[in-house]
């Protein structure tokens, strides 16, 4: 069956987006993997489905699938692309769009300057909510990885993140340590792994090895998790510019009881049709 899609990206974190409101889309993990592969399909980090609402007070439901076919709870760059998509496709006329996800409802705001501002909700810090195996909640945890000792922050933005502080993101062992921590047994649902370099109280550099996708050019929930972890360690201010390989995001997080705000771009690249 032929279905229409739009190829989009948020700072180079790229997506295939389907309107599953006006189209009937059925995707199994193998089909998703082929779709995400640049040789057998379109090629992307994640696939996004725009569906009719499921939660009260929301206008749409939003499902996210990694390139490995796994369905996940949240995607920050994808949320911004979602907002751009539903406006461009005429699925809504609103500038403020409440959306349901597997992690609960979030609110997307299309700004006059073309950026998208997203209320990503409150970070989850209790180990059981991340999920991460630890006796008590703490800003830092000791983690043995392949015989080496590391200190990590552990934060959920609906999806799980480990955050490491490094001297220089350029030389950080993303390709080796990222997969090793992603599959660490203390993260029963695997984990995204962020490598954060502090530039100043209001600025960091970040690289992210993403669960189910590998290193991406940007990770929105990873940027949120890094700022939360940095603030819990007393290293960062309330407003932080996060420089990722694909570009910059602004993350605002006042205090543990507050939600995390993420502001950044979202772009459509091309439209196409594919046989599913
Ligand atoms: N790989 C993530 C999902 C995509 C998140 C990322 N692309 C973002 O912008 O937040 C996970 O398995 O939780």
PDB file of N, CA and C in Angstrom, residues 52-151:
ATOM      1  N   UNK A  52      -4.519  10.109  15.829  1.00  0.00           N
ATOM      2  CA  UNK A  52      -5.585  10.824  16.545  1.00  0.00           C
ATOM      3  C   UNK A  52      -5.325  10.776  18.053  1.00  0.00           C
ATOM      4  N   UNK A  53      -5.935  11.708  18.817  1.00  0.00           N
ATOM      5  CA  UNK A  53      -5.634  11.797  20.251  1.00  0.00           C
ATOM      6  C   UNK A  53      -6.084  10.562  21.023  1.00  0.00           C
ATOM      7  N   UNK A  54      -5.383  10.266  22.127  1.00  0.00           N
ATOM      8  CA  UNK A  54      -5.778   9.181  23.041  1.00  0.00           C
ATOM      9  C   UNK A  54      -5.989   9.734  24.450  1.00  0.00           C
ATOM     10  N   UNK A  55      -5.225  10.788  24.821  1.00  0.00           N
ATOM     11  CA  UNK A  55      -5.318  11.328  26.196  1.00  0.00           C
ATOM     12  C   UNK A  55      -6.283  12.510  26.210  1.00  0.00           C
ATOM     13  N   UNK A  56      -7.072  12.687  27.281  1.00  0.00           N
ATOM     14  CA  UNK A  56      -7.971  13.853  27.360  1.00  0.00           C
ATOM     15  C   UNK A  56      -7.172  15.149  27.265  1.00  0.00           C
ATOM     16  N   UNK A  57      -7.738  16.128  26.553  1.00  0.00           N
ATOM     17  CA  UNK A  57      -7.096  17.445  26.473  1.00  0.00           C
ATOM     18  C   UNK A  57      -5.975  17.515  25.457  1.00  0.00           C
ATOM     19  N   UNK A  58      -5.775  16.432  24.678  1.00  0.00           N
ATOM     20  CA  UNK A  58      -4.719  16.493  23.654  1.00  0.00           C
ATOM     21  C   UNK A  58      -5.335  16.490  22.255  1.00  0.00           C
ATOM     22  N   UNK A  59      -4.571  17.003  21.310  1.00  0.00           N
ATOM     23  CA  UNK A  59      -5.082  17.151  19.922  1.00  0.00           C
ATOM     24  C   UNK A  59      -4.612  15.985  19.052  1.00  0.00           C
ATOM     25  N   UNK A  60      -3.486  15.379  19.439  1.00  0.00           N
ATOM     26  CA  UNK A  60      -2.920  14.265  18.661  1.00  0.00           C
ATOM     27  C   UNK A  60      -2.247  13.286  19.632  1.00  0.00           C
ATOM     28  N   UNK A  61      -1.955  12.095  19.109  1.00  0.00           N
ATOM     29  CA  UNK A  61      -1.054  11.165  19.793  1.00  0.00           C
ATOM     30  C   UNK A  61       0.171  11.004  18.906  1.00  0.00           C
ATOM     31  N   UNK A  62       1.315  10.800  19.546  1.00  0.00           N
ATOM     32  CA  UNK A  62       2.606  10.854  18.826  1.00  0.00           C
ATOM     33  C   UNK A  62       3.395   9.618  19.234  1.00  0.00           C
ATOM     34  N   UNK A  63       3.697   8.733  18.243  1.00  0.00           N
ATOM     35  CA  UNK A  63       4.477   7.530  18.562  1.00  0.00           C
ATOM     36  C   UNK A  63       5.855   7.650  17.912  1.00  0.00           C
ATOM     37  N   UNK A  64       6.858   7.128  18.616  1.00  0.00           N
ATOM     38  CA  UNK A  64       8.245   7.274  18.189  1.00  0.00           C
ATOM     39  C   UNK A  64       8.886   5.899  18.123  1.00  0.00           C
ATOM     40  N   UNK A  65       9.572   5.594  17.022  1.00  0.00           N
ATOM     41  CA  UNK A  65      10.257   4.306  16.863  1.00  0.00           C
ATOM     42  C   UNK A  65      11.713   4.568  16.487  1.00  0.00           C
ATOM     43  N   UNK A  66      12.641   3.937  17.209  1.00  0.00           N
ATOM     44  CA  UNK A  66      14.057   4.047  16.871  1.00  0.00           C
ATOM     45  C   UNK A  66      14.376   3.293  15.584  1.00  0.00           C
ATOM     46  N   UNK A  67      15.552   3.556  15.038  1.00  0.00           N
ATOM     47  CA  UNK A  67      15.982   2.890  13.800  1.00  0.00           C
ATOM     48  C   UNK A  67      16.046   1.374  13.969  1.00  0.00           C
ATOM     49  N   UNK A  68      16.224   0.894  15.216  1.00  0.00           N
ATOM     50  CA  UNK A  68      16.281  -0.573  15.427  1.00  0.00           C
ATOM     51  C   UNK A  68      14.887  -1.179  15.558  1.00  0.00           C
ATOM     52  N   UNK A  69      13.845  -0.347  15.399  1.00  0.00           N
ATOM     53  CA  UNK A  69      12.475  -0.872  15.436  1.00  0.00           C
ATOM     54  C   UNK A  69      11.826  -0.812  16.810  1.00  0.00           C
ATOM     55  N   UNK A  70      12.603  -0.376  17.832  1.00  0.00           N
ATOM     56  CA  UNK A  70      12.038  -0.326  19.191  1.00  0.00           C
ATOM     57  C   UNK A  70      11.166   0.926  19.341  1.00  0.00           C
ATOM     58  N   UNK A  71      10.007   0.769  19.993  1.00  0.00           N
ATOM     59  CA  UNK A  71       9.152   1.932  20.261  1.00  0.00           C
ATOM     60  C   UNK A  71       9.597   2.549  21.584  1.00  0.00           C
ATOM     61  N   UNK A  72       9.643   3.891  21.612  1.00  0.00           N
ATOM     62  CA  UNK A  72      10.146   4.579  22.803  1.00  0.00           C
ATOM     63  C   UNK A  72       9.136   5.603  23.296  1.00  0.00           C
ATOM     64  N   UNK A  73       9.426   6.146  24.485  1.00  0.00           N
ATOM     65  CA  UNK A  73       8.450   6.963  25.213  1.00  0.00           C
ATOM     66  C   UNK A  73       8.461   8.425  24.803  1.00  0.00           C
ATOM     67  N   UNK A  74       9.623   8.944  24.364  1.00  0.00           N
ATOM     68  CA  UNK A  74       9.718  10.386  24.137  1.00  0.00           C
ATOM     69  C   UNK A  74      10.853  10.700  23.146  1.00  0.00           C
ATOM     70  N   UNK A  75      10.712  11.834  22.466  1.00  0.00           N
ATOM     71  CA  UNK A  75      11.768  12.270  21.541  1.00  0.00           C
ATOM     72  C   UNK A  75      11.662  13.785  21.419  1.00  0.00           C
ATOM     73  N   UNK A  76      12.677  14.497  21.868  1.00  0.00           N
ATOM     74  CA  UNK A  76      12.604  15.962  21.930  1.00  0.00           C
ATOM     75  C   UNK A  76      12.671  16.601  20.546  1.00  0.00           C
ATOM     76  N   UNK A  77      13.661  16.229  19.750  1.00  0.00           N
ATOM     77  CA  UNK A  77      13.763  16.804  18.401  1.00  0.00           C
ATOM     78  C   UNK A  77      12.547  16.392  17.576  1.00  0.00           C
ATOM     79  N   UNK A  78      12.087  15.180  17.811  1.00  0.00           N
ATOM     80  CA  UNK A  78      10.895  14.716  17.089  1.00  0.00           C
ATOM     81  C   UNK A  78       9.654  15.510  17.459  1.00  0.00           C
ATOM     82  N   UNK A  79       9.570  15.943  18.717  1.00  0.00           N
ATOM     83  CA  UNK A  79       8.401  16.730  19.155  1.00  0.00           C
ATOM     84  C   UNK A  79       8.330  18.044  18.392  1.00  0.00           C
ATOM     85  N   UNK A  80       9.510  18.678  18.190  1.00  0.00           N
ATOM     86  CA  UNK A  80       9.512  19.943  17.453  1.00  0.00           C
ATOM     87  C   UNK A  80       9.119  19.708  15.987  1.00  0.00           C
ATOM     88  N   UNK A  81       9.636  18.612  15.415  1.00  0.00           N
ATOM     89  CA  UNK A  81       9.277  18.299  14.015  1.00  0.00           C
ATOM     90  C   UNK A  81       7.789  17.961  13.912  1.00  0.00           C
ATOM     91  N   UNK A  82       7.269  17.297  14.941  1.00  0.00           N
ATOM     92  CA  UNK A  82       5.839  16.965  14.981  1.00  0.00           C
ATOM     93  C   UNK A  82       5.000  18.240  14.862  1.00  0.00           C
ATOM     94  N   UNK A  83       5.357  19.257  15.656  1.00  0.00           N
ATOM     95  CA  UNK A  83       4.602  20.524  15.652  1.00  0.00           C
ATOM     96  C   UNK A  83       4.641  21.169  14.262  1.00  0.00           C
ATOM     97  N   UNK A  84       5.825  21.191  13.668  1.00  0.00           N
ATOM     98  CA  UNK A  84       5.974  21.780  12.326  1.00  0.00           C
ATOM     99  C   UNK A  84       5.134  20.991  11.331  1.00  0.00           C
ATOM    100  N   UNK A  85       5.152  19.654  11.465  1.00  0.00           N
ATOM    101  CA  UNK A  85       4.458  18.764  10.514  1.00  0.00           C
ATOM    102  C   UNK A  85       2.948  18.986  10.544  1.00  0.00           C
ATOM    103  N   UNK A  86       2.359  18.982  11.730  1.00  0.00           N
ATOM    104  CA  UNK A  86       0.886  19.075  11.801  1.00  0.00           C
ATOM    105  C   UNK A  86       0.388  20.434  11.327  1.00  0.00           C
ATOM    106  N   UNK A  87       1.227  21.488  11.478  1.00  0.00           N
ATOM    107  CA  UNK A  87       0.804  22.779  10.915  1.00  0.00           C
ATOM    108  C   UNK A  87       0.941  22.782   9.402  1.00  0.00           C
ATOM    109  N   UNK A  88       2.119  22.282   8.905  1.00  0.00           N
ATOM    110  CA  UNK A  88       2.347  22.297   7.451  1.00  0.00           C
ATOM    111  C   UNK A  88       1.338  21.423   6.715  1.00  0.00           C
ATOM    112  N   UNK A  89       0.891  20.354   7.379  1.00  0.00           N
ATOM    113  CA  UNK A  89      -0.039  19.423   6.731  1.00  0.00           C
ATOM    114  C   UNK A  89      -1.491  19.862   6.904  1.00  0.00           C
ATOM    115  N   UNK A  90      -1.699  20.989   7.597  1.00  0.00           N
ATOM    116  CA  UNK A  90      -3.066  21.472   7.807  1.00  0.00           C
ATOM    117  C   UNK A  90      -3.878  20.605   8.749  1.00  0.00           C
ATOM    118  N   UNK A  91      -3.178  19.835   9.597  1.00  0.00           N
ATOM    119  CA  UNK A  91      -3.902  18.993  10.574  1.00  0.00           C
ATOM    120  C   UNK A  91      -4.359  19.822  11.768  1.00  0.00           C
ATOM    121  N   UNK A  92      -3.790  21.017  11.926  1.00  0.00           N
ATOM    122  CA  UNK A  92      -4.214  21.939  12.974  1.00  0.00           C
ATOM    123  C   UNK A  92      -3.884  23.354  12.538  1.00  0.00           C
ATOM    124  N   UNK A  93      -4.623  24.317  13.131  1.00  0.00           N
ATOM    125  CA  UNK A  93      -4.342  25.742  12.885  1.00  0.00           C
ATOM    126  C   UNK A  93      -3.706  26.379  14.134  1.00  0.00           C
ATOM    127  N   UNK A  94      -3.554  25.565  15.184  1.00  0.00           N
ATOM    128  CA  UNK A  94      -3.133  26.121  16.472  1.00  0.00           C
ATOM    129  C   UNK A  94      -1.613  26.340  16.530  1.00  0.00           C
ATOM    130  N   UNK A  95      -1.231  27.341  17.319  1.00  0.00           N
ATOM    131  CA  UNK A  95       0.209  27.564  17.577  1.00  0.00           C
ATOM    132  C   UNK A  95       0.648  26.837  18.841  1.00  0.00           C
ATOM    133  N   UNK A  96      -0.332  26.474  19.680  1.00  0.00           N
ATOM    134  CA  UNK A  96      -0.022  25.701  20.899  1.00  0.00           C
ATOM    135  C   UNK A  96      -0.744  24.372  20.778  1.00  0.00           C
ATOM    136  N   UNK A  97       0.043  23.293  20.821  1.00  0.00           N
ATOM    137  CA  UNK A  97      -0.516  21.973  20.488  1.00  0.00           C
ATOM    138  C   UNK A  97      -0.235  20.973  21.604  1.00  0.00           C
ATOM    139  N   UNK A  98      -1.290  20.580  22.356  1.00  0.00           N
ATOM    140  CA  UNK A  98      -1.094  19.530  23.380  1.00  0.00           C
ATOM    141  C   UNK A  98      -1.088  18.163  22.723  1.00  0.00           C
ATOM    142  N   UNK A  99      -0.087  17.368  23.054  1.00  0.00           N
ATOM    143  CA  UNK A  99       0.133  16.085  22.370  1.00  0.00           C
ATOM    144  C   UNK A  99       0.323  14.973  23.383  1.00  0.00           C
ATOM    145  N   UNK A 100      -0.288  13.843  23.126  1.00  0.00           N
ATOM    146  CA  UNK A 100      -0.083  12.695  24.007  1.00  0.00           C
ATOM    147  C   UNK A 100       1.071  11.836  23.492  1.00  0.00           C
ATOM    148  N   UNK A 101       1.876  11.334  24.419  1.00  0.00           N
ATOM    149  CA  UNK A 101       2.960  10.405  24.068  1.00  0.00           C
ATOM    150  C   UNK A 101       2.897   9.238  25.044  1.00  0.00           C
ATOM    151  N   UNK A 102       3.724   8.246  24.819  1.00  0.00           N
ATOM    152  CA  UNK A 102       3.749   7.102  25.751  1.00  0.00           C
ATOM    153  C   UNK A 102       4.204   7.551  27.136  1.00  0.00           C
ATOM    154  N   UNK A 103       4.849   8.741  27.204  1.00  0.00           N
ATOM    155  CA  UNK A 103       5.342   9.228  28.507  1.00  0.00           C
ATOM    156  C   UNK A 103       4.361  10.234  29.104  1.00  0.00           C
ATOM    157  N   UNK A 104       3.183  10.412  28.493  1.00  0.00           N
ATOM    158  CA  UNK A 104       2.233  11.401  29.017  1.00  0.00           C
ATOM    159  C   UNK A 104       2.108  12.555  28.041  1.00  0.00           C
ATOM    160  N   UNK A 105       1.418  13.624  28.468  1.00  0.00           N
ATOM    161  CA  UNK A 105       1.135  14.742  27.547  1.00  0.00           C
ATOM    162  C   UNK A 105       2.256  15.775  27.623  1.00  0.00           C
ATOM    163  N   UNK A 106       2.578  16.378  26.467  1.00  0.00           N
ATOM    164  CA  UNK A 106       3.520  17.505  26.408  1.00  0.00           C
ATOM    165  C   UNK A 106       2.843  18.612  25.599  1.00  0.00           C
ATOM    166  N   UNK A 107       3.348  19.841  25.727  1.00  0.00           N
ATOM    167  CA  UNK A 107       2.751  20.952  24.989  1.00  0.00           C
ATOM    168  C   UNK A 107       3.798  21.556  24.048  1.00  0.00           C
ATOM    169  N   UNK A 108       3.418  21.700  22.779  1.00  0.00           N
ATOM    170  CA  UNK A 108       4.320  22.216  21.752  1.00  0.00           C
ATOM    171  C   UNK A 108       3.875  23.635  21.375  1.00  0.00           C
ATOM    172  N   UNK A 109       4.827  24.554  21.282  1.00  0.00           N
ATOM    173  CA  UNK A 109       4.493  25.953  20.950  1.00  0.00           C
ATOM    174  C   UNK A 109       5.269  26.365  19.706  1.00  0.00           C
ATOM    175  N   UNK A 110       4.534  26.698  18.638  1.00  0.00           N
ATOM    176  CA  UNK A 110       5.183  27.225  17.430  1.00  0.00           C
ATOM    177  C   UNK A 110       5.412  28.709  17.654  1.00  0.00           C
ATOM    178  N   UNK A 111       6.666  29.156  17.660  1.00  0.00           N
ATOM    179  CA  UNK A 111       7.003  30.550  17.985  1.00  0.00           C
ATOM    180  C   UNK A 111       7.038  31.394  16.715  1.00  0.00           C
ATOM    181  N   UNK A 112       6.876  32.712  16.888  1.00  0.00           N
ATOM    182  CA  UNK A 112       6.873  33.630  15.736  1.00  0.00           C
ATOM    183  C   UNK A 112       8.226  33.622  15.017  1.00  0.00           C
ATOM    184  N   UNK A 113       9.292  33.323  15.756  1.00  0.00           N
ATOM    185  CA  UNK A 113      10.626  33.365  15.118  1.00  0.00           C
ATOM    186  C   UNK A 113      10.936  32.065  14.366  1.00  0.00           C
ATOM    187  N   UNK A 114       9.921  31.175  14.272  1.00  0.00           N
ATOM    188  CA  UNK A 114      10.151  29.940  13.510  1.00  0.00           C
ATOM    189  C   UNK A 114      10.673  28.798  14.354  1.00  0.00           C
ATOM    190  N   UNK A 115      11.075  29.100  15.602  1.00  0.00           N
ATOM    191  CA  UNK A 115      11.537  28.021  16.482  1.00  0.00           C
ATOM    192  C   UNK A 115      10.332  27.344  17.128  1.00  0.00           C
ATOM    193  N   UNK A 116      10.554  26.206  17.731  1.00  0.00           N
ATOM    194  CA  UNK A 116       9.493  25.492  18.435  1.00  0.00           C
ATOM    195  C   UNK A 116       9.939  25.346  19.895  1.00  0.00           C
ATOM    196  N   UNK A 117       9.019  25.684  20.808  1.00  0.00           N
ATOM    197  CA  UNK A 117       9.322  25.638  22.249  1.00  0.00           C
ATOM    198  C   UNK A 117       8.453  24.529  22.834  1.00  0.00           C
ATOM    199  N   UNK A 118       9.085  23.621  23.555  1.00  0.00           N
ATOM    200  CA  UNK A 118       8.339  22.449  24.042  1.00  0.00           C
ATOM    201  C   UNK A 118       8.447  22.344  25.568  1.00  0.00           C
ATOM    202  N   UNK A 119       7.306  22.199  26.209  1.00  0.00           N
ATOM    203  CA  UNK A 119       7.275  21.881  27.637  1.00  0.00           C
ATOM    204  C   UNK A 119       7.455  20.374  27.738  1.00  0.00           C
ATOM    205  N   UNK A 120       8.637  19.955  28.132  1.00  0.00           N
ATOM    206  CA  UNK A 120       8.982  18.519  28.121  1.00  0.00           C
ATOM    207  C   UNK A 120       8.550  17.817  29.403  1.00  0.00           C
ATOM    208  N   UNK A 121       7.844  18.567  30.286  1.00  0.00           N
ATOM    209  CA  UNK A 121       7.419  17.926  31.532  1.00  0.00           C
ATOM    210  C   UNK A 121       8.548  17.895  32.555  1.00  0.00           C
ATOM    211  N   UNK A 122       8.252  17.318  33.690  1.00  0.00           N
ATOM    212  CA  UNK A 122       9.243  17.236  34.754  1.00  0.00           C
ATOM    213  C   UNK A 122      10.197  16.057  34.533  1.00  0.00           C
ATOM    214  N   UNK A 123      11.464  16.214  34.855  1.00  0.00           N
ATOM    215  CA  UNK A 123      12.376  15.065  34.794  1.00  0.00           C
ATOM    216  C   UNK A 123      12.012  14.067  35.873  1.00  0.00           C
ATOM    217  N   UNK A 124      12.206  12.781  35.609  1.00  0.00           N
ATOM    218  CA  UNK A 124      12.002  11.736  36.624  1.00  0.00           C
ATOM    219  C   UNK A 124      13.377  11.340  37.126  1.00  0.00           C
ATOM    220  N   UNK A 125      13.560  11.388  38.462  1.00  0.00           N
ATOM    221  CA  UNK A 125      14.890  11.151  39.036  1.00  0.00           C
ATOM    222  C   UNK A 125      14.947   9.900  39.911  1.00  0.00           C
ATOM    223  N   UNK A 126      13.783   9.394  40.301  1.00  0.00           N
ATOM    224  CA  UNK A 126      13.787   8.173  41.137  1.00  0.00           C
ATOM    225  C   UNK A 126      14.265   7.003  40.284  1.00  0.00           C
ATOM    226  N   UNK A 127      15.244   6.211  40.799  1.00  0.00           N
ATOM    227  CA  UNK A 127      15.776   5.093  39.987  1.00  0.00           C
ATOM    228  C   UNK A 127      14.698   4.227  39.366  1.00  0.00           C
ATOM    229  N   UNK A 128      13.636   3.965  40.118  1.00  0.00           N
ATOM    230  CA  UNK A 128      12.595   3.055  39.599  1.00  0.00           C
ATOM    231  C   UNK A 128      11.883   3.661  38.398  1.00  0.00           C
ATOM    232  N   UNK A 129      11.884   5.006  38.302  1.00  0.00           N
ATOM    233  CA  UNK A 129      11.181   5.661  37.179  1.00  0.00           C
ATOM    234  C   UNK A 129      12.065   5.808  35.941  1.00  0.00           C
ATOM    235  N   UNK A 130      13.390   5.605  36.121  1.00  0.00           N
ATOM    236  CA  UNK A 130      14.270   5.883  34.977  1.00  0.00           C
ATOM    237  C   UNK A 130      14.124   4.825  33.875  1.00  0.00           C
ATOM    238  N   UNK A 131      14.153   3.538  34.054  1.00  0.00           N
ATOM    239  CA  UNK A 131      14.550   2.782  35.240  1.00  0.00           C
ATOM    240  C   UNK A 131      16.054   2.496  35.264  1.00  0.00           C
ATOM    241  N   UNK A 132      16.596   2.518  36.499  1.00  0.00           N
ATOM    242  CA  UNK A 132      18.027   2.286  36.751  1.00  0.00           C
ATOM    243  C   UNK A 132      18.140   1.594  38.098  1.00  0.00           C
ATOM    244  N   UNK A 133      18.949   0.531  38.165  1.00  0.00           N
ATOM    245  CA  UNK A 133      19.076  -0.219  39.429  1.00  0.00           C
ATOM    246  C   UNK A 133      20.045   0.517  40.362  1.00  0.00           C
ATOM    247  N   UNK A 134      19.491   1.113  41.426  1.00  0.00           N
ATOM    248  CA  UNK A 134      20.297   1.819  42.435  1.00  0.00           C
ATOM    249  C   UNK A 134      19.518   1.813  43.747  1.00  0.00           C
ATOM    250  N   UNK A 135      20.275   1.806  44.867  1.00  0.00           N
ATOM    251  CA  UNK A 135      19.632   1.776  46.191  1.00  0.00           C
ATOM    252  C   UNK A 135      18.825   3.058  46.436  1.00  0.00           C
ATOM    253  N   UNK A 136      19.473   4.204  46.155  1.00  0.00           N
ATOM    254  CA  UNK A 136      18.818   5.487  46.475  1.00  0.00           C
ATOM    255  C   UNK A 136      18.978   6.459  45.305  1.00  0.00           C
ATOM    256  N   UNK A 137      18.098   7.469  45.244  1.00  0.00           N
ATOM    257  CA  UNK A 137      18.226   8.538  44.239  1.00  0.00           C
ATOM    258  C   UNK A 137      19.438   9.405  44.601  1.00  0.00           C
ATOM    259  N   UNK A 138      20.234   9.775  43.626  1.00  0.00           N
ATOM    260  CA  UNK A 138      21.440  10.603  43.877  1.00  0.00           C
ATOM    261  C   UNK A 138      21.787  11.383  42.610  1.00  0.00           C
ATOM    262  N   UNK A 139      22.499  12.520  42.753  1.00  0.00           N
ATOM    263  CA  UNK A 139      22.894  13.277  41.561  1.00  0.00           C
ATOM    264  C   UNK A 139      23.967  12.555  40.751  1.00  0.00           C
ATOM    265  N   UNK A 140      24.694  11.639  41.437  1.00  0.00           N
ATOM    266  CA  UNK A 140      25.757  10.886  40.774  1.00  0.00           C
ATOM    267  C   UNK A 140      25.736   9.438  41.239  1.00  0.00           C
ATOM    268  N   UNK A 141      26.007   8.534  40.302  1.00  0.00           N
ATOM    269  CA  UNK A 141      26.063   7.101  40.644  1.00  0.00           C
ATOM    270  C   UNK A 141      27.399   6.544  40.178  1.00  0.00           C
ATOM    271  N   UNK A 142      27.934   5.576  40.913  1.00  0.00           N
ATOM    272  CA  UNK A 142      29.136   4.851  40.460  1.00  0.00           C
ATOM    273  C   UNK A 142      28.698   3.716  39.548  1.00  0.00           C
ATOM    274  N   UNK A 143      29.383   3.554  38.426  1.00  0.00           N
ATOM    275  CA  UNK A 143      29.023   2.496  37.474  1.00  0.00           C
ATOM    276  C   UNK A 143      30.300   1.836  36.969  1.00  0.00           C
ATOM    277  N   UNK A 144      30.371   0.527  37.143  1.00  0.00           N
ATOM    278  CA  UNK A 144      31.510  -0.242  36.605  1.00  0.00           C
ATOM    279  C   UNK A 144      31.161  -0.666  35.175  1.00  0.00           C
ATOM    280  N   UNK A 145      31.998  -0.300  34.220  1.00  0.00           N
ATOM    281  CA  UNK A 145      31.739  -0.657  32.821  1.00  0.00           C
ATOM    282  C   UNK A 145      33.014  -1.287  32.254  1.00  0.00           C
ATOM    283  N   UNK A 146      32.914  -2.579  31.918  1.00  0.00           N
ATOM    284  CA  UNK A 146      34.068  -3.304  31.336  1.00  0.00           C
ATOM    285  C   UNK A 146      35.316  -3.091  32.180  1.00  0.00           C
ATOM    286  N   UNK A 147      35.144  -3.212  33.534  1.00  0.00           N
ATOM    287  CA  UNK A 147      36.292  -3.140  34.439  1.00  0.00           C
ATOM    288  C   UNK A 147      36.742  -1.727  34.744  1.00  0.00           C
ATOM    289  N   UNK A 148      36.089  -0.721  34.143  1.00  0.00           N
ATOM    290  CA  UNK A 148      36.465   0.679  34.430  1.00  0.00           C
ATOM    291  C   UNK A 148      35.400   1.334  35.306  1.00  0.00           C
ATOM    292  N   UNK A 149      35.826   2.254  36.167  1.00  0.00           N
ATOM    293  CA  UNK A 149      34.875   2.951  37.037  1.00  0.00           C
ATOM    294  C   UNK A 149      34.467   4.276  36.403  1.00  0.00           C
ATOM    295  N   UNK A 150      33.136   4.507  36.381  1.00  0.00           N
ATOM    296  CA  UNK A 150      32.636   5.787  35.851  1.00  0.00           C
ATOM    297  C   UNK A 150      31.634   6.374  36.829  1.00  0.00           C
ATOM    298  N   UNK A 151      31.484   7.721  36.784  1.00  0.00           N
ATOM    299  CA  UNK A 151      30.413   8.371  37.547  1.00  0.00           C
ATOM    300  C   UNK A 151      29.406   8.903  36.543  1.00  0.00           C
TER     301      UNK A 151
END
